[in-house]
Amino acid sequence: MLVLKFGGTSVGNTQAFAQVAQIVKRAREKDPKVVVVTSAMSGVTNTLIHAAQAAAAGHEQPYREARSDLLLKHQLVAGQLIEDGVERAAYGRLIDERLRAFERLCQSIYVLGELTARGLDVVSGLGERMSAPLLAAVLRGQGIPAEWVDAGEIIVTDDTFGGAVPLLEPTCARTQARLRPLLEEGKVPVVTGYVGATVKGVPTTLGRGGSDYSAAILGACLNADEVQIWTDVNGIMTADPRIVPDAAVLEELTYIEAAELAYFGAKVLHPKTILPAIEASIPIRVANTFDPDGPSTLIVREASNGGSVKAITAIKHLTLINVEGRGMIGVPGIAARTFKAVAGVGANVLMISQSSSEQSICFAVPEADTPAVVAALEQELAQELSRHFIDRVRAMHDIVIIAVVGAGMRGTPGIAGRVFSALGEAGINVIAMAQGSSEVNISLVVSENDAEAAVRRIHDAFFGPPPD
Ligand code: ADP
Ligand code: ASP
Ligand code: MG
């Protein structure tokens, strides 16, 4: 059994939908059991979120405009690809109903002047609830017996709105109960990516880019032979091709390498995608919808190819927090209290670095969490600050983490040296660095202004032409 996930650009317009239908057809020739997971059409989730935020800020125009833009966008594809009049009319009614719900939601947000995380999940999940029925109808038009399924019925999550955590047991039970019969009948379930619902049925989302994660969850629950992530690039590359145009496709990666890359900003995979696959040992393939016979990446437990550095990524919109002071030397428990305070505000720490003299601890957190983190630290460490054991808690804004990833870096000397000389030659200042003992990843902090140059320089040092 195969799970095929199509991202936003893969269902971005009529040509893309037609291409997806071909890919699904070919997959069914290889394996009669195919589950499809789809994202919203490209740009739709952003439009929905912006409209809801604008409504909360007192603007009605954006959601009115969004309603007609979204209607046009979906109806255009339906009009061009659904030939059957009854099918087209049925989709017309569905889209109308969805968009009326959208307008009603935005109206309430506008009247209340408030947008809760729970409300935002209802709005932002509408995109997939418009694209999945459309894709199913398009597939039926191509002779593929498809049926769309709302993941709210099968992916059960907690109530962390905006980044809900799936509860595996009920999710797998419901997935099997709902999808297995369809597969047995020879049907192709077309499941909405990105969304789920709490046990009580309240809609949730898995976080931006979460459709990859949806596909991996369903793949694990159904014990799929492969989860395929169909996107707009030929697999996972040595760097983001938007930053490094001559980045190369990686044929094979290990779960650990792919997880590190995704965690440190390689947008091609949602950071949590690998987790369900690892547990069930399911290979993940990343391939290009617009070049289905071209190269692709296979992610497996153990990669056969060697190589030390595999790829370079950058993660933006971060702040580096420094807790520093001579009085910290030898005082036990400062680190523990620091991270307890950070955890208390729910902030995600992406990297930690401590100097050996213990005069400072620094760590990176998302920009959005910075005020809460600083306030929590100032409160937790108030005594040490007033006694000047700790000089200050300092936030350095607009920094990025550059991650150099590759399992083969372990035991290969000189990698860090090459990274630093590449940056040194370009006059790029490294603010902090960290390397885990697993040696799969070297992380460097540089200023946001230097981010793209740093990625290019390091990429050149490992993958560029040899210097003359
Ligand atoms: P989808 O809509 O299919 O989920 P995304 O936009 O989420 O697609 O992810 C694909 C994009 O990820 C690519 O267009 C590319 O710009 C970006 N990307 C970032 N890092 C990498 C990388 N290392 N390899 C490939 N693509 C990358
Ligand atoms: N549509 C959602 C988003 O734009 C989920 C996804 O595309 O994976 O974030
Ligand atoms: Mg994506």
XYZ file of C-alpha atoms and ligand atoms in Angstrom:
505
model
C 0.000 0.000 0.000
C 1.188 3.480 -0.879
C 0.411 6.877 0.648
C 0.842 9.759 -1.799
C 0.849 13.298 -0.458
C 0.499 16.260 -2.795
C 1.614 19.711 -1.622
C 0.096 23.105 -2.395
C 1.844 23.703 -5.713
C 1.047 20.125 -6.785
C -2.627 21.112 -6.610
C -1.983 24.771 -7.479
C -3.851 24.973 -10.810
C -5.592 22.954 -13.507
C -2.377 21.593 -15.055
C -1.121 20.508 -11.644
C -4.387 18.660 -10.852
C -4.161 16.876 -14.200
C -0.562 15.914 -13.454
C -1.566 14.561 -10.028
C -4.219 12.395 -11.662
C -1.528 10.852 -13.900
C 0.712 10.152 -10.907
C -2.130 8.493 -8.992
C -2.993 6.391 -12.059
C 0.583 5.184 -12.365
C 0.862 4.448 -8.655
C -2.255 2.254 -8.866
C -0.666 0.259 -11.663
C 2.161 -0.606 -9.261
C 0.003 -1.111 -6.203
C -3.810 -1.284 -6.249
C -4.025 0.172 -2.726
C -3.323 3.898 -2.787
C -4.210 6.575 -0.233
C -3.932 10.205 -1.307
C -3.354 13.089 1.113
C -3.704 16.606 -0.217
C -2.757 20.106 0.891
C -4.861 23.152 0.149
C -4.287 24.757 -3.270
C -1.153 26.889 -3.050
C -1.646 30.218 -1.327
C -5.082 29.291 0.041
C -4.056 28.671 3.663
C -2.249 32.031 3.710
C -5.291 33.788 2.255
C -7.586 32.228 4.871
C -5.288 33.145 7.769
C -4.718 36.715 6.588
C -8.441 37.241 6.099
C -9.218 36.019 9.624
C -6.457 38.173 11.117
C -7.655 41.213 9.191
C -11.222 40.581 10.410
C -9.979 40.549 14.004
C -8.228 43.861 13.322
C -11.505 45.382 12.112
C -11.278 44.946 8.350
C -14.115 43.311 6.419
C -12.804 43.840 2.917
C -10.088 41.117 2.956
C -12.471 38.280 3.813
C -15.055 39.489 1.305
C -12.364 39.535 -1.369
C -10.947 36.197 -0.213
C -14.355 34.611 -0.581
C -14.661 35.554 -4.244
C -10.993 34.802 -5.027
C -11.245 31.350 -3.471
C -14.487 30.608 -5.289
C -12.877 31.534 -8.594
C -9.703 29.587 -7.924
C -11.506 26.323 -7.162
C -14.287 26.704 -9.694
C -11.763 27.302 -12.462
C -10.209 23.878 -11.880
C -13.620 22.246 -11.416
C -14.902 23.827 -14.632
C -11.900 22.666 -16.627
C -11.450 19.181 -15.221
C -14.821 17.869 -14.032
C -16.722 17.014 -17.175
C -19.693 15.326 -15.546
C -22.410 17.948 -14.971
C -23.818 16.294 -11.850
C -20.351 16.036 -10.277
C -19.588 19.652 -11.144
C -22.844 20.874 -9.641
C -22.233 18.847 -6.479
C -18.785 20.394 -6.091
C -20.290 23.821 -6.764
C -22.663 23.319 -3.837
C -19.856 22.097 -1.568
C -17.556 25.032 -2.294
C -20.425 27.438 -1.816
C -21.226 25.948 1.552
C -17.555 26.046 2.654
C -17.166 29.673 1.623
C -20.387 30.685 3.306
C -19.066 29.075 6.501
C -15.817 30.972 5.998
C -17.634 34.283 5.672
C -19.772 33.599 8.731
C -16.691 32.735 10.778
C -14.903 35.891 9.658
C -18.000 37.955 10.424
C -18.018 36.674 14.003
C -14.294 37.303 14.328
C -14.879 40.833 13.019
C -17.746 41.497 15.444
C -15.833 40.111 18.421
C -12.608 41.813 17.373
C -10.791 38.721 18.564
C -9.254 35.684 16.910
C -8.576 32.728 19.192
C -6.183 29.906 18.283
C -9.197 27.607 18.230
C -11.081 29.868 15.838
C -8.057 30.224 13.595
C -7.771 26.435 13.231
C -11.367 26.243 12.003
C -10.661 28.890 9.356
C -7.176 27.767 8.292
C -8.266 24.145 7.849
C -10.907 25.084 5.267
C -8.396 25.037 2.394
C -7.875 21.282 2.564
C -11.626 20.815 2.971
C -12.046 22.529 -0.415
C -9.145 20.873 -2.255
C -9.708 17.237 -1.205
C -13.297 16.994 -2.571
C -12.086 18.724 -5.741
C -9.201 16.308 -6.222
C -11.463 13.320 -5.571
C -13.910 14.563 -8.225
C -11.064 15.177 -10.694
C -9.750 11.647 -10.101
C -13.210 10.164 -10.622
C -13.361 12.086 -13.882
C -10.210 10.201 -14.901
C -11.783 6.850 -14.108
C -10.169 6.495 -10.660
C -12.771 5.537 -8.026
C -11.850 8.174 -5.430
C -13.691 9.300 -2.306
C -12.690 12.256 -0.192
C -12.310 11.851 3.563
C -12.177 14.629 6.155
C -9.152 13.934 8.392
C -11.187 15.448 11.227
C -12.896 12.052 11.306
C -9.690 10.038 11.614
C -6.773 12.086 12.956
C -7.496 12.552 16.652
C -5.361 15.187 18.348
C -4.976 17.022 21.614
C -6.201 20.624 21.772
C -2.921 22.441 21.128
C -4.512 24.590 18.441
C -2.124 25.590 15.669
C 0.214 22.673 16.369
C -1.930 19.821 17.624
C -0.343 16.552 18.715
C -1.939 13.423 17.246
C -3.043 10.717 19.642
C -1.793 7.623 17.892
C -4.049 4.949 19.304
C -7.444 6.443 18.470
C -6.025 7.850 15.232
C -4.876 4.427 14.030
C -8.116 2.773 15.117
C -10.226 5.316 13.240
C -7.925 5.382 10.216
C -8.136 1.646 9.832
C -11.883 1.554 10.401
C -12.537 4.326 7.878
C -9.918 3.739 5.166
C -9.471 -0.039 5.065
C -13.013 -0.734 3.787
C -12.538 1.877 1.047
C -9.239 0.290 0.029
C -10.804 -3.163 0.046
C -13.487 -1.888 -2.334
C -10.729 -0.688 -4.667
C -11.349 2.969 -3.869
C -8.731 5.690 -3.435
C -9.356 7.708 -0.260
C -8.411 11.359 -0.762
C -7.735 12.658 2.734
C -7.391 16.292 3.796
C -3.837 16.975 4.978
C -2.961 19.387 7.811
C -6.198 19.002 9.804
C -7.479 16.818 12.600
C -9.964 17.114 15.447
C -9.983 16.591 19.194
C -11.753 13.607 20.740
C -14.779 15.881 21.072
C -14.622 16.758 17.375
C -13.246 20.309 17.690
C -11.215 21.068 14.518
C -7.437 21.388 14.939
C -4.411 21.752 12.649
C -1.015 20.089 12.864
C 0.937 23.304 12.190
C 1.936 25.007 8.944
C 3.195 22.591 6.328
C 1.575 19.789 8.332
C 0.183 17.761 5.421
C 3.498 15.889 5.187
C 2.981 14.864 8.795
C -0.621 13.786 8.066
C 0.664 11.488 5.313
C 3.276 9.926 7.590
C 0.705 9.369 10.358
C -1.685 7.621 7.973
C 1.200 5.644 6.471
C 2.223 4.405 9.917
C -1.367 3.529 10.922
C -1.916 1.578 7.696
C 1.582 0.081 7.666
C 2.199 1.452 4.169
C 5.050 0.173 2.019
C 6.059 3.734 1.183
C 4.966 7.300 1.921
C 5.537 9.550 -1.067
C 5.770 13.308 -0.647
C 5.061 14.874 -4.041
C 6.228 18.480 -4.204
C 7.716 21.076 -6.559
C 11.398 20.038 -6.354
C 13.225 16.814 -7.244
C 13.574 15.632 -3.663
C 15.659 16.866 -0.770
C 18.605 18.839 -2.007
C 22.015 19.800 -0.664
C 20.486 23.233 0.119
C 17.270 25.136 -0.561
C 17.405 25.626 -4.345
C 15.922 29.098 -3.876
C 19.132 30.065 -2.053
C 21.616 27.843 -3.885
C 20.445 27.394 -7.491
C 23.001 24.652 -8.220
C 22.040 22.535 -5.192
C 21.957 18.825 -6.038
C 19.297 16.209 -5.267
C 20.241 13.709 -2.554
C 19.434 10.187 -3.664
C 19.256 8.728 -0.187
C 19.114 10.055 3.360
C 18.724 8.398 6.734
C 15.749 9.166 8.952
C 18.072 10.988 11.326
C 19.578 13.154 8.615
C 16.176 14.009 7.169
C 14.808 14.797 10.630
C 17.724 17.136 11.360
C 17.323 18.897 8.020
C 13.600 19.323 8.462
C 13.999 20.508 12.051
C 16.572 23.093 10.995
C 14.483 24.688 8.283
C 14.448 22.513 5.130
C 10.847 23.426 4.366
C 10.484 20.527 1.943
C 9.474 18.290 4.885
C 7.463 19.169 7.971
C 9.783 18.574 10.975
C 7.591 15.876 12.519
C 7.117 13.835 9.335
C 9.898 11.412 10.100
C 8.673 10.375 13.558
C 5.780 8.064 12.608
C 7.852 6.630 9.741
C 10.791 5.714 11.981
C 8.646 3.761 14.387
C 7.043 1.733 11.612
C 10.233 1.662 9.464
C 8.392 3.051 6.444
C 10.504 4.521 3.645
C 9.633 8.083 2.637
C 10.210 9.228 -0.918
C 10.293 12.906 -1.847
C 9.616 13.468 -5.542
C 8.650 16.156 -8.027
C 5.052 16.239 -9.288
C 6.230 18.111 -12.360
C 9.097 15.713 -13.129
C 7.811 12.336 -11.942
C 10.496 10.363 -13.781
C 13.314 12.627 -12.628
C 15.536 12.084 -9.598
C 13.996 11.809 -6.133
C 15.094 11.225 -2.543
C 14.505 8.075 -0.552
C 14.617 8.349 3.238
C 15.386 5.082 4.989
C 16.790 3.748 8.253
C 20.281 3.136 6.902
C 21.582 4.868 3.822
C 23.904 2.919 1.583
C 25.826 5.856 0.226
C 28.634 7.506 2.172
C 29.599 11.146 2.114
C 30.151 13.321 5.124
C 28.175 16.538 4.779
C 24.805 15.953 3.114
C 23.085 19.328 3.203
C 23.047 22.842 4.610
C 19.905 24.518 5.938
C 18.958 27.778 7.593
C 16.222 28.511 10.072
C 15.136 32.119 10.386
C 13.142 34.399 12.695
C 15.054 33.478 15.827
C 16.512 35.301 18.811
C 19.630 34.348 20.710
C 19.156 34.687 24.458
C 22.273 35.171 26.567
C 22.382 34.677 30.311
C 25.765 35.973 31.339
C 27.850 37.001 34.320
C 31.040 36.079 36.117
C 29.100 35.156 39.222
C 27.649 32.169 37.392
C 30.901 30.229 37.555
C 30.439 27.145 39.625
C 26.953 28.099 40.833
C 24.982 24.906 40.468
C 21.539 24.827 38.981
C 21.582 28.006 36.876
C 21.198 26.075 33.629
C 18.408 23.939 35.055
C 16.526 26.984 36.330
C 17.075 28.839 33.066
C 15.554 26.068 30.961
C 12.787 25.405 33.422
C 11.740 29.041 33.105
C 11.893 28.808 29.321
C 9.851 25.609 29.300
C 7.345 27.308 31.591
C 6.364 29.699 28.794
C 6.181 26.876 26.254
C 9.042 28.180 24.106
C 10.905 25.775 21.855
C 14.699 25.899 22.330
C 16.378 25.202 18.997
C 20.003 25.224 20.067
C 22.017 25.590 23.258
C 25.633 26.604 23.692
C 27.545 27.124 26.928
C 31.079 28.394 27.207
C 33.402 26.114 29.140
C 34.127 28.753 31.769
C 30.394 28.780 32.539
C 30.272 32.552 32.205
C 27.364 32.416 29.849
C 24.625 30.221 28.584
C 23.127 31.077 25.250
C 20.283 29.514 23.367
C 18.063 30.223 20.392
C 14.288 30.562 20.550
C 11.666 31.669 17.993
C 11.416 35.455 17.672
C 7.733 35.371 18.668
C 8.519 33.792 22.060
C 11.265 36.266 22.971
C 9.386 38.742 25.203
C 7.858 35.927 27.266
C 11.200 34.114 27.597
C 13.077 37.240 28.723
C 10.367 38.126 31.250
C 10.342 34.585 32.653
C 14.140 34.553 33.010
C 14.249 37.952 34.673
C 11.718 36.716 37.167
C 13.368 33.344 37.797
C 16.852 34.843 38.137
C 15.793 38.061 39.919
C 17.952 37.373 42.965
C 21.108 36.588 41.002
C 20.521 39.676 38.854
C 20.114 41.957 41.867
C 23.292 40.551 43.425
C 25.122 40.858 40.088
C 25.955 37.139 39.971
C 24.292 37.411 36.631
C 24.984 40.640 34.750
C 22.062 40.459 32.399
C 19.670 38.520 30.267
C 20.302 39.737 26.761
C 18.251 39.093 23.634
C 20.026 39.324 20.297
C 17.408 39.663 17.566
C 17.441 38.751 13.872
C 19.702 35.764 14.019
C 19.555 32.500 12.075
C 20.829 29.031 12.722
C 22.728 27.452 9.876
C 22.867 23.671 10.195
C 25.423 21.505 8.432
C 24.003 17.984 8.421
C 25.323 14.533 7.565
C 25.640 11.259 9.471
C 29.040 10.635 7.865
C 30.456 13.709 9.605
C 30.966 11.432 12.586
C 34.591 10.488 12.658
C 35.480 12.688 9.685
C 37.987 15.215 10.968
C 38.197 18.763 9.726
C 34.532 19.446 8.937
C 34.178 22.265 11.448
C 37.467 23.720 10.200
C 36.193 23.847 6.630
C 32.931 25.439 7.730
C 34.719 28.142 9.706
C 37.261 28.925 6.995
C 34.495 29.227 4.411
C 32.742 31.770 6.623
C 35.962 33.482 7.681
C 37.002 34.025 4.050
C 33.636 35.676 3.410
C 33.991 37.883 6.496
C 30.912 36.323 8.107
C 30.914 36.458 11.868
C 29.876 33.312 13.761
C 28.042 34.384 16.899
C 27.718 30.949 18.532
C 27.948 27.313 17.617
C 26.959 23.880 18.862
C 27.624 20.325 17.910
C 25.822 17.412 19.459
C 27.834 14.374 20.460
C 26.036 12.408 17.748
C 27.990 14.559 15.254
C 25.140 14.503 12.752
C 24.851 18.249 12.821
C 26.986 21.339 13.370
C 24.835 24.390 14.107
C 26.083 27.945 13.782
C 24.416 31.192 14.683
C 24.934 34.109 12.314
C 23.164 37.405 11.770
C 20.056 37.188 9.566
C 21.737 39.528 7.045
C 24.485 36.962 6.530
C 22.220 33.921 6.289
C 22.036 33.372 2.556
C 25.707 34.169 1.957
C 26.646 31.760 4.752
C 24.590 28.926 3.226
C 26.123 29.578 -0.206
C 29.693 29.759 1.123
C 29.412 26.555 3.124
C 27.666 24.825 0.218
C 30.504 25.900 -2.053
C 33.104 24.634 0.394
C 31.641 21.107 0.352
C 29.895 20.797 -3.010
C 31.312 23.569 -5.179
C 33.985 23.164 -7.819
C 37.465 22.567 -6.321
C 39.358 25.832 -5.784
C 42.089 26.470 -8.342
P 4.709 21.633 -0.681
O 3.715 22.710 -0.937
O 4.797 20.634 -1.777
O 4.564 21.003 0.669
P 6.868 23.282 0.288
O 6.907 24.667 -0.277
O 6.333 23.102 1.656
O 6.117 22.338 -0.760
O 8.332 22.640 0.247
C 9.056 22.617 -0.965
C 10.063 23.755 -0.978
O 11.020 23.532 0.053
C 10.901 23.837 -2.224
O 10.246 24.567 -3.248
C 12.171 24.501 -1.732
O 12.224 25.874 -2.019
C 12.119 24.356 -0.214
N 13.334 23.759 0.353
C 14.002 24.224 1.421
N 15.089 23.484 1.681
C 15.117 22.501 0.753
C 16.007 21.419 0.497
N 17.089 21.189 1.247
N 15.722 20.604 -0.543
C 14.644 20.818 -1.305
N 13.774 21.843 -1.124
C 14.010 22.676 -0.106
N -2.005 23.977 3.690
C -1.200 23.931 4.883
C -0.188 25.056 4.872
O -0.113 25.814 3.926
C -0.549 22.608 5.115
C 0.408 22.137 4.052
O 0.445 22.704 2.958
O 1.139 21.171 4.313
O 0.534 25.216 5.822
Mg 5.132 21.650 2.586
